[in-house]
Amino acid sequence: MIILIFVFVIGLITGFIGVLIPTFVQRSVPIHLLGRVNSIMMAISMLSTPVAQFIFGASVDYFNIKYLFFIAGALGIVTSLSSLLINERKGTPRESVM
C-alpha cells in the first residue's frame, strides 16, 4: 500500500516538474536561444529514462525496493519544491515579442 502511495506522489511531482521546468526556461532563456535549449532538454529527457531504469534495476539487486521507492519519492519532492521556489523568485513576467 505504501508503494502505491509513493508511486502516486511521484506521478504528481513528475506532472509538476513537467510544467514548472518549461515555464522557468521560457522566463529565463532569451527567445533566440529557446529552440536550442528546448531541444537539449528533450535529448536529456529521452536519455534519462533508460539510464534511470538501468540504475533502478541494478539497485534492486542490492537494496530493499521499499527504500528505493522512498528515495525516488524524496528526490522528486525536493526537485519539485526547488523548482517552485526558483520560479517564485523569478516572478517577473518576460516581455512579449509581438
PDB file of C-alpha atoms in Angstrom:
ATOM      1  CA  MET A   1       0.000   0.000   0.000  1.00  0.00           C
ATOM      2  CA  ILE A   2       2.832   2.393   0.864  1.00  0.00           C
ATOM      3  CA  ILE A   3       4.472   1.746  -2.510  1.00  0.00           C
ATOM      4  CA  LEU A   4       1.231   2.685  -4.286  1.00  0.00           C
ATOM      5  CA  ILE A   5       1.116   5.955  -2.369  1.00  0.00           C
ATOM      6  CA  PHE A   6       4.725   6.724  -3.285  1.00  0.00           C
ATOM      7  CA  VAL A   7       4.096   5.919  -6.949  1.00  0.00           C
ATOM      8  CA  PHE A   8       1.073   8.239  -6.882  1.00  0.00           C
ATOM      9  CA  VAL A   9       3.092  11.040  -5.261  1.00  0.00           C
ATOM     10  CA  ILE A  10       5.924  10.544  -7.759  1.00  0.00           C
ATOM     11  CA  GLY A  11       3.385  10.830 -10.567  1.00  0.00           C
ATOM     12  CA  LEU A  12       2.055  14.100  -9.166  1.00  0.00           C
ATOM     13  CA  ILE A  13       5.530  15.510  -8.714  1.00  0.00           C
ATOM     14  CA  THR A  14       6.500  14.484 -12.234  1.00  0.00           C
ATOM     15  CA  GLY A  15       3.484  16.396 -13.510  1.00  0.00           C
ATOM     16  CA  PHE A  16       4.508  19.494 -11.571  1.00  0.00           C
ATOM     17  CA  ILE A  17       8.069  19.260 -12.842  1.00  0.00           C
ATOM     18  CA  GLY A  18       6.814  18.798 -16.402  1.00  0.00           C
ATOM     19  CA  VAL A  19       5.021  22.131 -16.135  1.00  0.00           C
ATOM     20  CA  LEU A  20       7.426  24.138 -13.972  1.00  0.00           C
ATOM     21  CA  ILE A  21      10.673  23.460 -15.836  1.00  0.00           C
ATOM     22  CA  PRO A  22       9.397  24.663 -19.243  1.00  0.00           C
ATOM     23  CA  THR A  23       7.895  27.704 -17.519  1.00  0.00           C
ATOM     24  CA  PHE A  24      11.235  28.504 -15.908  1.00  0.00           C
ATOM     25  CA  VAL A  25      13.034  28.026 -19.230  1.00  0.00           C
ATOM     26  CA  GLN A  26      10.616  30.308 -21.080  1.00  0.00           C
ATOM     27  CA  ARG A  27      11.086  33.044 -18.489  1.00  0.00           C
ATOM     28  CA  SER A  28      14.850  32.880 -18.214  1.00  0.00           C
ATOM     29  CA  VAL A  29      16.189  31.954 -21.682  1.00  0.00           C
ATOM     30  CA  PRO A  30      16.398  34.583 -24.430  1.00  0.00           C
ATOM     31  CA  ILE A  31      13.915  33.981 -27.237  1.00  0.00           C
ATOM     32  CA  HIS A  32      16.565  33.434 -29.913  1.00  0.00           C
ATOM     33  CA  LEU A  33      18.036  30.541 -27.848  1.00  0.00           C
ATOM     34  CA  LEU A  34      14.749  28.965 -26.748  1.00  0.00           C
ATOM     35  CA  GLY A  35      14.654  26.338 -29.521  1.00  0.00           C
ATOM     36  CA  ARG A  36      18.179  25.159 -28.771  1.00  0.00           C
ATOM     37  CA  VAL A  37      17.540  24.926 -25.048  1.00  0.00           C
ATOM     38  CA  ASN A  38      14.289  23.004 -25.588  1.00  0.00           C
ATOM     39  CA  SER A  39      15.994  20.520 -27.921  1.00  0.00           C
ATOM     40  CA  ILE A  40      18.748  19.914 -25.356  1.00  0.00           C
ATOM     41  CA  MET A  41      16.124  19.407 -22.651  1.00  0.00           C
ATOM     42  CA  MET A  42      14.297  16.875 -24.838  1.00  0.00           C
ATOM     43  CA  ALA A  43      17.531  14.985 -25.522  1.00  0.00           C
ATOM     44  CA  ILE A  44      18.371  14.829 -21.819  1.00  0.00           C
ATOM     45  CA  SER A  45      14.838  13.684 -21.034  1.00  0.00           C
ATOM     46  CA  MET A  46      14.988  10.918 -23.640  1.00  0.00           C
ATOM     47  CA  LEU A  47      18.346   9.721 -22.326  1.00  0.00           C
ATOM     48  CA  SER A  48      17.486   9.932 -18.638  1.00  0.00           C
ATOM     49  CA  THR A  49      14.616   7.428 -18.780  1.00  0.00           C
ATOM     50  CA  PRO A  50      16.609   4.334 -19.851  1.00  0.00           C
ATOM     51  CA  VAL A  51      19.550   5.350 -17.649  1.00  0.00           C
ATOM     52  CA  ALA A  52      17.247   5.672 -14.634  1.00  0.00           C
ATOM     53  CA  GLN A  53      15.632   2.309 -15.411  1.00  0.00           C
ATOM     54  CA  PHE A  54      19.064   0.697 -15.623  1.00  0.00           C
ATOM     55  CA  ILE A  55      20.195   2.211 -12.325  1.00  0.00           C
ATOM     56  CA  PHE A  56      16.926   1.274 -10.600  1.00  0.00           C
ATOM     57  CA  GLY A  57      17.079  -2.283 -11.965  1.00  0.00           C
ATOM     58  CA  ALA A  58      20.659  -2.768 -10.806  1.00  0.00           C
ATOM     59  CA  SER A  59      19.897  -1.195  -7.408  1.00  0.00           C
ATOM     60  CA  VAL A  60      17.018  -3.591  -6.715  1.00  0.00           C
ATOM     61  CA  ASP A  61      19.535  -6.443  -6.510  1.00  0.00           C
ATOM     62  CA  TYR A  62      21.392  -4.722  -3.655  1.00  0.00           C
ATOM     63  CA  PHE A  63      18.795  -2.665  -1.769  1.00  0.00           C
ATOM     64  CA  ASN A  64      15.270  -3.176  -0.494  1.00  0.00           C
ATOM     65  CA  ILE A  65      12.772  -1.933  -3.081  1.00  0.00           C
ATOM     66  CA  LYS A  66      10.791  -0.022  -0.448  1.00  0.00           C
ATOM     67  CA  TYR A  67      13.824   2.130   0.308  1.00  0.00           C
ATOM     68  CA  LEU A  68      14.424   2.780  -3.378  1.00  0.00           C
ATOM     69  CA  PHE A  69      10.855   3.989  -3.880  1.00  0.00           C
ATOM     70  CA  PHE A  70      11.193   6.153  -0.775  1.00  0.00           C
ATOM     71  CA  ILE A  71      14.432   7.701  -2.076  1.00  0.00           C
ATOM     72  CA  ALA A  72      12.883   8.267  -5.519  1.00  0.00           C
ATOM     73  CA  GLY A  73       9.874   9.977  -3.966  1.00  0.00           C
ATOM     74  CA  ALA A  74      12.030  12.129  -1.713  1.00  0.00           C
ATOM     75  CA  LEU A  75      14.206  13.219  -4.651  1.00  0.00           C
ATOM     76  CA  GLY A  76      11.102  14.063  -6.674  1.00  0.00           C
ATOM     77  CA  ILE A  77       9.703  16.158  -3.850  1.00  0.00           C
ATOM     78  CA  VAL A  78      12.984  18.029  -3.353  1.00  0.00           C
ATOM     79  CA  THR A  79      13.299  18.660  -7.087  1.00  0.00           C
ATOM     80  CA  SER A  80       9.773  19.978  -7.487  1.00  0.00           C
ATOM     81  CA  LEU A  81       9.960  22.168  -4.387  1.00  0.00           C
ATOM     82  CA  SER A  82      13.233  23.694  -5.537  1.00  0.00           C
ATOM     83  CA  SER A  83      11.692  24.321  -8.950  1.00  0.00           C
ATOM     84  CA  LEU A  84       8.724  26.026  -7.311  1.00  0.00           C
ATOM     85  CA  LEU A  85      10.986  28.232  -5.227  1.00  0.00           C
ATOM     86  CA  ILE A  86      13.109  29.191  -8.227  1.00  0.00           C
ATOM     87  CA  ASN A  87      10.028  30.073 -10.280  1.00  0.00           C
ATOM     88  CA  GLU A  88       8.615  32.100  -7.392  1.00  0.00           C
ATOM     89  CA  ARG A  89      11.800  34.184  -7.141  1.00  0.00           C
ATOM     90  CA  LYS A  90      11.800  34.889 -10.858  1.00  0.00           C
ATOM     91  CA  GLY A  91       8.222  36.125 -10.714  1.00  0.00           C
ATOM     92  CA  THR A  92       8.667  38.997 -13.152  1.00  0.00           C
ATOM     93  CA  PRO A  93       6.982  38.158 -16.455  1.00  0.00           C
ATOM     94  CA  ARG A  94       9.070  38.456 -19.587  1.00  0.00           C
ATOM     95  CA  GLU A  95       8.196  40.786 -22.368  1.00  0.00           C
ATOM     96  CA  SER A  96       6.332  39.553 -25.408  1.00  0.00           C
ATOM     97  CA  VAL A  97       7.886  39.547 -28.877  1.00  0.00           C
ATOM     98  CA  MET A  98       4.761  40.856 -30.553  1.00  0.00           C
TER      99      MET A  98
END
